Coordinates of C-alpha atoms in Angstrom, one line a residue:
M1 CA 14.6 -57.0 72.3
R2 CA 16.7 -54.6 70.3
A3 CA 14.3 -51.8 71.3
K4 CA 14.7 -52.6 75.0
K5 CA 18.5 -52.7 74.6
G6 CA 18.3 -49.3 72.9
I7 CA 16.3 -47.8 75.7
R8 CA 18.6 -49.3 78.3
S9 CA 21.7 -47.9 76.5
A10 CA 20.1 -44.5 76.2
A11 CA 19.3 -44.5 79.9
I12 CA 22.9 -45.5 80.8
C13 CA 24.2 -42.7 78.5
L14 CA 21.9 -40.2 80.1
A15 CA 22.9 -41.3 83.6
V16 CA 26.6 -41.0 82.7
S17 CA 26.1 -37.6 81.2
L18 CA 24.3 -36.3 84.3
L19 CA 27.1 -37.8 86.5
I20 CA 29.7 -36.0 84.5
L21 CA 27.8 -32.8 84.7
C22 CA 27.4 -33.1 88.4
N23 CA 31.1 -33.8 88.8
V24 CA 31.9 -30.7 86.7
V25 CA 29.5 -28.4 88.6
F26 CA 30.3 -29.6 92.1
A27 CA 34.0 -30.3 91.7
W28 CA 35.2 -26.8 92.8
P29 CA 35.9 -27.0 96.6
N30 CA 36.1 -23.3 97.2
S31 CA 34.5 -20.2 95.9
S32 CA 36.7 -17.4 94.5
A33 CA 36.0 -13.7 93.8
D34 CA 34.7 -14.5 90.4
R35 CA 33.3 -18.0 90.6
A36 CA 30.7 -19.8 92.8
T37 CA 30.8 -23.5 93.9
G38 CA 28.3 -26.1 93.2
A39 CA 27.5 -26.2 96.9
Q40 CA 26.6 -22.5 96.8
L41 CA 24.3 -23.1 93.8
Q42 CA 22.6 -25.9 95.8
S43 CA 22.3 -23.5 98.7
I44 CA 20.3 -20.9 96.8
R45 CA 18.1 -23.6 95.3
K46 CA 17.4 -24.9 98.9
Y47 CA 16.7 -21.3 100.0
I48 CA 14.1 -20.9 97.3
K49 CA 12.5 -24.3 97.9
Q50 CA 12.2 -23.5 101.7
S51 CA 10.9 -20.0 100.9
W52 CA 7.6 -21.3 99.5
H53 CA 6.7 -22.5 103.0
T54 CA 8.4 -19.7 105.0
L55 CA 6.3 -17.2 103.0
S56 CA 3.1 -19.3 103.2
R57 CA 0.1 -18.1 105.0
S58 CA -3.0 -20.1 106.0
N59 CA -5.9 -20.2 108.4
A60 CA -3.6 -21.8 111.0
R61 CA -1.2 -18.9 110.6
L62 CA -3.9 -16.2 110.2
A63 CA -2.5 -14.2 113.1
D64 CA 0.8 -13.9 111.2
A65 CA -1.0 -13.0 108.0
A66 CA -3.1 -10.3 109.7
V67 CA 0.0 -8.3 110.7
D68 CA 0.6 -5.4 108.3
P69 CA 4.1 -4.0 108.3
K70 CA 2.7 -0.9 106.4
F71 CA 0.6 0.1 109.4
R72 CA 1.1 0.5 113.2
L73 CA -1.3 -1.2 115.6
A74 CA -2.4 0.6 118.7
A75 CA -1.2 -0.8 122.0
G76 CA -3.4 -3.7 123.1
A77 CA -5.4 -3.7 119.9
R78 CA -6.0 -6.7 117.7
W79 CA -5.4 -7.0 113.9
P80 CA -8.8 -6.7 112.1
V81 CA -9.7 -9.5 109.6
Y82 CA -12.7 -8.7 107.4
L83 CA -15.1 -11.2 105.9
S84 CA -17.1 -10.8 102.7
R85 CA -20.8 -10.0 103.1
K86 CA -21.4 -13.4 101.5
E87 CA -19.6 -15.2 104.3
S88 CA -21.2 -16.5 107.6
M89 CA -19.3 -15.0 110.5
K90 CA -20.3 -17.9 112.7
Q91 CA -19.1 -20.6 110.3
V92 CA -15.8 -18.9 109.6
E93 CA -15.1 -18.4 113.3
Q94 CA -15.7 -22.1 113.9
T95 CA -13.4 -23.0 111.1
L96 CA -10.7 -20.7 112.3
R97 CA -10.9 -21.8 116.0
A98 CA -10.5 -25.4 114.9
Q99 CA -7.3 -24.5 113.1
M100 CA -5.8 -21.8 115.2
T101 CA -4.5 -21.9 118.8
E102 CA -6.5 -20.0 121.3
E103 CA -3.5 -17.6 121.8
A104 CA -3.3 -16.9 118.0
F105 CA -7.0 -16.4 117.7
A106 CA -6.9 -13.8 120.5
K107 CA -4.6 -11.6 118.3
I108 CA -7.2 -11.1 115.6
E109 CA -10.7 -9.5 115.5
L110 CA -13.2 -10.8 112.9
R111 CA -15.4 -8.2 111.3
Q112 CA -17.9 -8.1 108.5
L113 CA -17.2 -5.8 105.6
P114 CA -19.6 -2.9 105.5
D115 CA -21.7 -2.4 102.4
D116 CA -20.1 0.9 101.8
Q117 CA -16.3 0.4 101.7
T118 CA -15.7 4.1 102.5
E119 CA -17.0 3.4 106.0
I120 CA -13.9 1.3 106.8
R121 CA -12.0 3.2 109.5
E122 CA -9.4 0.6 110.5
Q123 CA -7.6 -1.1 107.6
G124 CA -7.3 -4.9 107.8
L125 CA -6.8 -8.2 106.1
L126 CA -9.4 -9.7 103.8
Y127 CA -10.2 -13.3 104.6
L128 CA -9.2 -16.0 102.1
P129 CA -10.0 -19.6 102.7
F130 CA -7.0 -21.3 101.2
P131 CA -3.2 -21.1 101.9
Y132 CA -1.1 -18.7 99.8
V133 CA 2.4 -17.4 99.4
V134 CA 3.2 -13.8 100.2
P135 CA 6.1 -11.9 98.4
G136 CA 8.0 -11.0 101.6
G137 CA 9.2 -8.0 103.5
R138 CA 6.5 -5.3 103.8
F139 CA 4.3 -7.3 101.5
N140 CA 2.6 -9.7 104.0
E141 CA -0.5 -10.4 101.9
M142 CA -1.4 -12.2 98.6
Y143 CA -0.8 -10.0 95.6
G144 CA -2.2 -10.0 92.1
W145 CA 0.6 -10.3 89.7
D146 CA 3.2 -11.4 92.2
S147 CA 1.1 -14.6 92.7
Y148 CA 1.4 -15.6 89.0
F149 CA 5.2 -15.5 89.1
I150 CA 5.2 -17.3 92.5
Q151 CA 2.9 -19.9 91.1
V152 CA 5.3 -20.5 88.1
G153 CA 8.0 -21.3 90.7
L154 CA 5.6 -23.5 92.7
L155 CA 4.7 -25.5 89.7
R156 CA 8.3 -25.8 88.7
D157 CA 9.2 -27.0 92.2
G158 CA 6.4 -29.6 92.3
E159 CA 4.2 -27.6 94.8
I160 CA 1.0 -28.4 92.9
E161 CA -1.4 -28.2 95.8
L162 CA -0.2 -24.8 97.0
A163 CA -0.2 -23.6 93.4
K164 CA -3.8 -24.7 93.1
N165 CA -4.7 -23.0 96.4
M166 CA -3.4 -19.7 94.9
V167 CA -5.8 -20.0 92.0
D168 CA -8.7 -21.0 94.2
N169 CA -8.1 -17.9 96.3
F170 CA -8.3 -15.7 93.2
L171 CA -11.5 -17.4 92.1
Y172 CA -12.8 -16.8 95.6
Q173 CA -11.8 -13.1 95.4
T174 CA -13.6 -12.7 92.2
E175 CA -16.8 -14.1 93.7
H176 CA -16.6 -12.4 97.1
Y177 CA -14.8 -9.1 96.4
G178 CA -15.6 -8.6 92.7
K179 CA -12.2 -9.1 91.1
V180 CA -8.7 -10.4 91.7
L181 CA -7.4 -7.8 94.1
N182 CA -4.2 -5.8 94.1
A183 CA -3.8 -7.7 97.4
N184 CA -6.1 -9.0 100.2
R185 CA -6.2 -5.8 102.4
T186 CA -9.2 -3.5 102.7
Y187 CA -7.3 -0.6 101.2
Y188 CA -6.8 -2.6 98.0
L189 CA -10.6 -3.2 97.4
T190 CA -10.8 -0.5 94.8
R191 CA -8.3 -1.9 92.4
S192 CA -6.9 -5.0 90.8
Q193 CA -3.4 -5.7 89.3
P194 CA -2.1 -6.9 86.0
P195 CA -4.4 -9.9 85.0
F196 CA -2.7 -13.3 84.9
L197 CA -5.7 -15.4 86.0
T198 CA -6.1 -17.7 83.0
Q199 CA -2.4 -18.5 82.9
M200 CA -2.7 -19.5 86.5
V201 CA -5.8 -21.6 85.9
L202 CA -4.2 -23.4 82.9
G203 CA -0.9 -23.8 84.8
V204 CA -2.7 -25.9 87.4
Y205 CA -5.0 -27.7 84.9
R206 CA -2.0 -28.9 82.9
K207 CA -0.7 -30.6 86.0
T208 CA -4.0 -32.0 87.3
S209 CA -6.2 -32.6 84.3
D210 CA -9.2 -31.8 86.5
R211 CA -11.9 -30.9 84.0
K212 CA -14.6 -30.2 86.6
W213 CA -12.3 -27.7 88.4
L214 CA -11.5 -26.1 85.0
R215 CA -15.2 -25.9 84.1
D216 CA -16.0 -24.4 87.5
S217 CA -13.4 -21.6 87.0
V218 CA -15.1 -20.3 83.9
P219 CA -17.7 -17.9 85.6
A220 CA -14.9 -16.2 87.5
I221 CA -12.8 -15.9 84.4
E222 CA -15.7 -14.3 82.5
K223 CA -16.5 -11.9 85.4
Y224 CA -12.9 -10.8 85.7
Y225 CA -12.6 -10.3 82.0
R226 CA -15.7 -8.0 82.1
F227 CA -14.0 -6.0 84.8
W228 CA -11.1 -5.2 82.4
T229 CA -13.2 -4.7 79.3
S230 CA -16.0 -2.5 80.7
E231 CA -15.8 1.2 81.5
P232 CA -13.9 2.8 83.1
H233 CA -11.2 0.3 82.2
L234 CA -12.3 0.1 78.7
T235 CA -11.4 3.0 76.4
E236 CA -14.1 3.1 73.8
E237 CA -12.0 5.2 71.4
T238 CA -9.7 2.3 70.8
G239 CA -11.4 -0.9 72.1
L240 CA -8.4 -1.4 74.3
S241 CA -8.1 -1.2 78.1
R242 CA -6.4 1.0 80.7
Y243 CA -5.6 0.8 84.4
Y244 CA -8.1 2.8 86.5
D245 CA -8.5 2.6 90.3
L246 CA -12.1 2.9 91.4
G247 CA -11.2 4.8 94.6
D248 CA -10.5 8.4 95.4
G249 CA -8.0 10.4 97.5
P250 CA -4.6 9.5 98.8
A251 CA -3.7 5.8 99.0
P252 CA -3.8 4.9 102.8
E253 CA -0.7 2.6 102.6
V254 CA 1.3 5.5 101.1
I255 CA 0.5 7.9 103.8
S256 CA 1.2 5.3 106.5
D257 CA 4.4 3.8 105.2
E258 CA 6.2 5.3 102.2
R259 CA 8.3 7.9 104.0
D260 CA 11.9 9.0 103.5
E261 CA 14.6 9.5 106.0
R262 CA 13.2 13.0 106.7
G263 CA 9.7 11.6 107.4
R264 CA 8.2 12.9 104.2
T265 CA 5.5 10.9 102.4
H266 CA 5.7 10.1 98.7
Y267 CA 3.1 12.8 98.1
E268 CA 5.1 15.4 99.9
R269 CA 8.2 14.6 97.8
V270 CA 6.0 14.8 94.6
K271 CA 4.8 18.3 95.5
E272 CA 8.4 19.4 96.1
Y273 CA 9.3 18.0 92.7
Y274 CA 6.4 19.8 91.0
R275 CA 7.4 23.1 92.7
T276 CA 11.0 22.9 91.5
N277 CA 10.8 21.3 88.0
D278 CA 9.3 22.3 84.7
I279 CA 6.9 19.4 83.7
K280 CA 6.5 19.0 79.9
D281 CA 5.2 15.4 79.7
Y282 CA 1.6 16.4 80.6
D283 CA -0.5 19.4 81.6
L284 CA 0.5 19.7 85.2
T285 CA -2.5 21.9 86.1
Q286 CA -4.6 18.7 85.9
Y287 CA -2.7 17.2 88.8
Y288 CA -1.2 20.1 90.8
D289 CA -2.6 23.4 92.0
K290 CA 0.5 25.6 92.2
Q291 CA -1.1 28.5 94.0
K292 CA -2.4 26.3 96.8
D293 CA 0.5 23.8 96.6
E294 CA -2.0 21.0 96.5
L295 CA -2.3 17.8 94.6
T296 CA -5.6 17.5 92.8
A297 CA -8.3 14.8 93.0
L298 CA -7.2 13.7 89.5
F299 CA -3.6 13.3 90.7
Y300 CA -4.8 10.8 93.3
K301 CA -6.8 9.0 90.7
G302 CA -3.7 8.7 88.6
D303 CA -1.6 7.7 91.5
R304 CA -4.0 4.9 92.5
S305 CA -4.2 3.7 88.9
M306 CA -0.5 3.6 88.6
R307 CA -0.5 1.3 91.6
E308 CA -3.0 -1.0 89.9
S309 CA -0.5 -1.3 87.0
G310 CA 2.2 -2.5 89.5
F311 CA 4.7 0.0 88.1
D312 CA 4.8 2.2 91.2
P313 CA 6.3 4.5 90.1
S314 CA 8.4 5.3 87.0
N315 CA 8.2 8.1 84.4
R316 CA 6.8 5.7 81.8
F317 CA 3.6 7.7 81.7
G318 CA 5.2 11.0 82.7
P319 CA 6.6 11.9 86.1
F320 CA 5.4 9.4 88.7
N321 CA 3.2 7.6 86.1
I322 CA 0.3 9.9 87.0
D323 CA -0.9 10.4 83.4
I324 CA -1.5 6.6 83.1
I325 CA -5.2 7.2 83.1
H326 CA -4.9 8.6 79.6
Y327 CA -3.0 5.6 78.2
D328 CA -3.7 2.1 76.9
P329 CA -0.6 0.3 78.2
V330 CA 1.1 -2.4 76.0
C331 CA 1.6 -4.6 79.1
L332 CA -2.1 -4.7 80.1
N333 CA -3.4 -5.2 76.6
S334 CA -0.9 -8.0 75.9
L335 CA -2.1 -9.7 79.1
L336 CA -5.7 -9.3 77.9
Y337 CA -4.8 -10.8 74.6
L338 CA -3.4 -13.8 76.5
M339 CA -6.5 -14.0 78.6
E340 CA -8.6 -14.1 75.4
T341 CA -6.5 -16.8 73.7
E342 CA -6.2 -18.8 76.9
T343 CA -10.0 -18.6 77.6
A344 CA -10.4 -19.9 74.0
E345 CA -8.1 -22.8 74.9
I346 CA -10.2 -23.5 78.1
M347 CA -13.4 -23.4 76.1
K348 CA -12.0 -25.8 73.5
T349 CA -10.8 -28.2 76.2
L350 CA -14.4 -28.2 77.6
G351 CA -15.8 -28.8 74.1
R352 CA -17.6 -25.4 73.8
V353 CA -16.9 -24.7 70.2
R354 CA -19.0 -21.6 69.7
E355 CA -17.5 -19.9 72.7
T356 CA -14.0 -20.9 71.6
N357 CA -14.5 -19.0 68.3
V358 CA -15.9 -15.9 70.2
W359 CA -12.8 -15.7 72.3
L360 CA -10.5 -16.2 69.4
G361 CA -12.3 -13.4 67.6
R362 CA -11.7 -11.1 70.5
S363 CA -8.0 -12.0 70.7
E364 CA -7.5 -11.4 67.0
K365 CA -9.2 -8.0 67.1
R366 CA -7.0 -7.0 70.0
R367 CA -3.8 -8.3 68.3
R368 CA -4.6 -6.2 65.2
T369 CA -5.3 -3.1 67.3
I370 CA -2.1 -3.4 69.4
N371 CA 0.0 -3.7 66.3
R372 CA -1.8 -0.8 64.6
L373 CA -1.7 1.6 67.6
M374 CA 1.3 0.5 69.7
W375 CA 3.9 -0.7 67.2
D376 CA 6.3 2.1 66.3
E377 CA 7.9 1.2 62.9
R378 CA 10.5 4.0 63.2
D379 CA 11.9 2.9 66.5
G380 CA 11.2 -0.8 66.2
L381 CA 9.6 -1.0 69.7
Y382 CA 6.1 -1.4 71.2
Y383 CA 5.0 1.7 73.2
D384 CA 2.0 2.7 75.3
Y385 CA -0.7 4.5 73.4
N386 CA -2.1 7.9 74.6
F387 CA -5.8 7.7 73.5
I388 CA -6.4 11.4 74.2
E389 CA -3.5 12.7 72.0
K390 CA -3.8 9.7 69.7
R391 CA -0.1 8.9 69.7
V392 CA 2.4 6.6 71.3
R393 CA 4.7 7.9 74.0
R394 CA 8.3 7.2 72.9
Y395 CA 9.6 6.0 76.2
P396 CA 11.7 2.8 75.7
Y397 CA 10.6 0.3 78.3
V398 CA 11.1 -3.4 79.0
T399 CA 7.3 -4.0 78.5
S400 CA 8.1 -3.8 74.7
F401 CA 8.9 -7.5 75.2
Y402 CA 5.4 -8.4 76.3
P403 CA 4.0 -8.7 72.8
L404 CA 6.8 -11.2 72.0
W405 CA 6.0 -13.2 75.2
A406 CA 2.3 -13.1 74.3
G407 CA 2.8 -14.0 70.6
I408 CA 1.4 -10.8 69.2
A409 CA 4.4 -9.7 67.2
S410 CA 5.3 -10.9 63.8
Q411 CA 8.8 -12.4 63.3
K412 CA 9.9 -9.2 61.6
Q413 CA 8.7 -7.1 64.5
A414 CA 10.3 -9.4 67.0
A415 CA 13.6 -9.1 65.2
R416 CA 13.3 -5.2 65.3
V417 CA 12.7 -5.4 69.1
V418 CA 15.7 -7.7 69.5
A419 CA 17.9 -5.2 67.5
N420 CA 17.1 -2.7 70.3
L421 CA 18.3 -5.0 73.1
H422 CA 21.3 -2.7 73.5
L423 CA 19.0 -0.1 75.0
F424 CA 18.2 -2.3 77.9
E425 CA 20.9 -4.9 78.2
R426 CA 23.4 -4.4 81.1
P427 CA 25.7 -6.7 83.0
G428 CA 22.8 -7.7 85.3
G429 CA 20.4 -8.5 82.5
L430 CA 17.8 -5.9 81.4
Q431 CA 17.3 -2.6 83.0
T432 CA 13.6 -1.6 83.2
S433 CA 13.9 1.6 81.0
T434 CA 16.5 3.8 79.4
N435 CA 15.9 6.7 81.8
V436 CA 17.4 7.4 85.3
T437 CA 14.6 9.2 87.1
G438 CA 15.0 8.3 90.8
N439 CA 12.0 5.9 90.5
Q440 CA 12.4 2.2 91.3
W441 CA 10.8 1.1 88.0
D442 CA 13.3 3.0 85.8
A443 CA 17.0 2.6 85.0
P444 CA 19.3 1.3 86.3
F445 CA 17.0 -1.1 88.2
G446 CA 16.2 -4.6 86.9
W447 CA 13.3 -6.8 88.1
A448 CA 13.7 -10.6 87.7
H449 CA 10.1 -11.3 86.8
L450 CA 10.1 -8.8 83.9
Q451 CA 13.4 -10.3 82.7
M452 CA 11.7 -13.8 82.8
I453 CA 9.0 -12.5 80.5
A454 CA 11.5 -10.9 78.1
V455 CA 13.6 -14.1 78.1
K456 CA 10.5 -16.3 77.3
G457 CA 9.6 -13.8 74.6
L458 CA 13.0 -14.1 73.0
R459 CA 12.9 -17.9 73.1
R460 CA 9.4 -17.9 71.5
Y461 CA 10.7 -16.2 68.4
G462 CA 13.9 -18.2 68.2
F463 CA 16.4 -15.8 69.7
A464 CA 18.0 -18.4 71.9
K465 CA 21.5 -16.9 72.1
E466 CA 20.2 -13.6 73.4
A467 CA 17.8 -15.3 75.8
D468 CA 20.6 -17.5 77.2
R469 CA 22.9 -14.5 77.7
I470 CA 20.4 -12.4 79.5
A471 CA 19.3 -15.4 81.7
V472 CA 22.8 -16.2 82.6
N473 CA 23.6 -12.7 83.7
V474 CA 20.4 -12.4 85.7
L475 CA 20.9 -15.7 87.4
S476 CA 24.6 -15.1 88.2
M477 CA 23.8 -11.7 89.6
I478 CA 21.2 -13.1 92.0
L479 CA 23.5 -16.0 92.9
K480 CA 26.4 -13.5 93.5
D481 CA 24.3 -11.3 95.7
F482 CA 22.9 -14.3 97.6
I483 CA 26.4 -15.5 98.4
E484 CA 27.2 -12.0 99.8
H485 CA 24.0 -11.4 101.8
N486 CA 22.3 -14.9 102.1
T487 CA 19.0 -13.4 100.9
I488 CA 17.1 -12.9 97.7
V489 CA 15.5 -9.5 97.2
E490 CA 12.8 -7.7 95.2
K491 CA 15.0 -5.8 92.7
Y492 CA 18.6 -5.2 91.7
D493 CA 20.8 -2.6 90.1
A494 CA 21.3 -4.1 86.6
V495 CA 24.3 -1.9 85.9
R496 CA 26.3 -2.6 89.1
R497 CA 24.9 -6.2 89.5
S498 CA 24.0 -5.5 93.1
S499 CA 21.0 -5.4 95.5
Q500 CA 22.6 -2.4 97.3
L501 CA 20.6 0.4 95.7
G502 CA 22.0 3.2 97.8
A503 CA 20.5 6.6 97.2
G504 CA 19.3 5.7 93.7
I505 CA 15.6 5.4 94.6
K506 CA 14.0 8.8 95.6
F507 CA 10.3 8.1 95.0
G508 CA 8.0 5.5 96.4
Y509 CA 9.6 3.1 98.9
A510 CA 13.4 2.9 98.8
A511 CA 13.9 -0.3 100.9
N512 CA 14.8 -3.5 99.0
Q513 CA 12.4 -6.1 100.3
I514 CA 13.7 -9.6 101.3
G515 CA 12.0 -12.9 100.4
F516 CA 11.3 -12.5 97.6
G517 CA 8.5 -14.3 95.8
W518 CA 8.8 -13.4 92.2
T519 CA 12.6 -13.2 92.2
N520 CA 12.7 -16.8 93.7
A521 CA 10.3 -17.9 91.0
A522 CA 12.2 -16.2 88.1
F523 CA 15.4 -17.8 89.2
T524 CA 13.8 -21.2 89.3
E525 CA 12.1 -20.9 86.0
M526 CA 15.1 -19.3 84.1
W527 CA 17.4 -21.9 85.5
A528 CA 15.1 -24.7 84.4
E529 CA 14.9 -23.4 80.9
L530 CA 18.6 -22.7 80.5
P531 CA 20.4 -25.2 78.3
E532 CA 22.9 -27.5 80.1
R533 CA 25.8 -26.0 78.2
E534 CA 25.0 -22.6 79.6
R535 CA 24.5 -23.5 83.3
L536 CA 28.2 -23.4 84.2
N537 CA 28.3 -19.8 83.1
V538 CA 25.9 -19.0 86.0
L539 CA 28.7 -19.8 88.4
K540 CA 30.7 -17.0 86.9
L541 CA 29.9 -14.3 89.5
D542 CA 30.9 -11.5 87.2
G543 CA 28.5 -12.8 84.6
I544 CA 29.3 -13.0 80.9
S545 CA 30.0 -10.1 78.6
V546 CA 27.2 -8.3 76.8
P547 CA 27.5 -6.7 73.3
H548 CA 28.8 -3.1 73.3
R549 CA 26.1 -0.4 73.4
G550 CA 25.1 0.4 69.8
T551 CA 25.7 -3.1 68.6
K552 CA 22.7 -4.5 66.8

């Protein structure tokens, strides 16, 4: 009886506490220049919740999914939708006709993928059987690493079925297209994106406890792991992996879409930069023929591989990230470490003891190698490793927090990284690097999904105060910008706390895409993990103060 009374009392106390909190959060009737209302906070949460369905694509909406904002369709033409060679054209057509209206089906044209992908003349959508969420804006397809962050948001918001559909599409991609793709368009068939597959699988399994589904996912996990740990992605000199696109020549989407106000493509702007600047980060003759004013075949290989990394572009691997093919990146190898530890967890769950130990052995070997080659004791940061020159590139980058997020760092190493927060921390959270280069993946720009990783890494090692401060400033910046523009976007200026990027971006695509999948998810996740005592600070639209630069 006493226990029941205790439980009842605790429940009453909790209810009263929540009521008091609600009254505090939602008591302010009007917003001011420096403070949001509870209703405005509710509004952004509603926007995010609705976005999962606004940005959803499915068989019923295949005509919408087939539209590619990066390409123009000839008058009267239909958007191509390509099927894997393993699929039956007749069966897929029957399935689609049963789910689509006749008018919508008339807007697409089903085609079988040729055996030789270089024979594709008209770029199109790659068929996926399950619903998925797209990032937004020009990105109207299912992306590799975007989908992990989106799934984090879906799981946090209780969208379990849609979260599982996302994973099932990646398992399907691995079986039918050979890997998790950069995205499901034909021009992405030659590359993947940062690997998050096992985290997505476990994210769903922890909600469903479906052991059969977990067991059925193992062949795709093993196949995808081999993709990253076999040549040309494997670098035998180190035993680590690199990004490396399997295609050649200019990326079709770049030529079609990434143009500036003068109509110049990204590649034309790169050539101008090479003509007028002295490049010391790498041997430029590998990538640019000055006499002919031409980019070389190796340049395009590096450019495509940079796009597989997701960081398109920055100067992290030298101007335009072109030299990425000569590096083992700390982000990729941290992700592969997680893939190894998580596959071990999956094997343990399935009772496969021997395989559990094999995967743990792989992860431990990778952890030691990362700490040996990528940890810089002098600077107290993790860097990318140039396996040709056998040295790190001292380019401070927010990916230094990946080994904290993955659990690779020691407590001492984590403390050294945290002591360098001043390099990255700005009023809008963390800027991506310490260098202003005109690239969207450098300073002063901040990306919410990378900040989510950094915040989780800080929490993992007990740096709660720093994690809370960064999370509050990211969340309040996104909320402030949402109140001003009624949208959530892809990236922000972390110094000015704004989505208005102006002329700051000179390379790649300059537009700030609206939607936006991973920002929505990062907001949801960081808010959920923020202690109650800190949530009121999110309503301070100017954020909270950060330590002065130089403060350790």
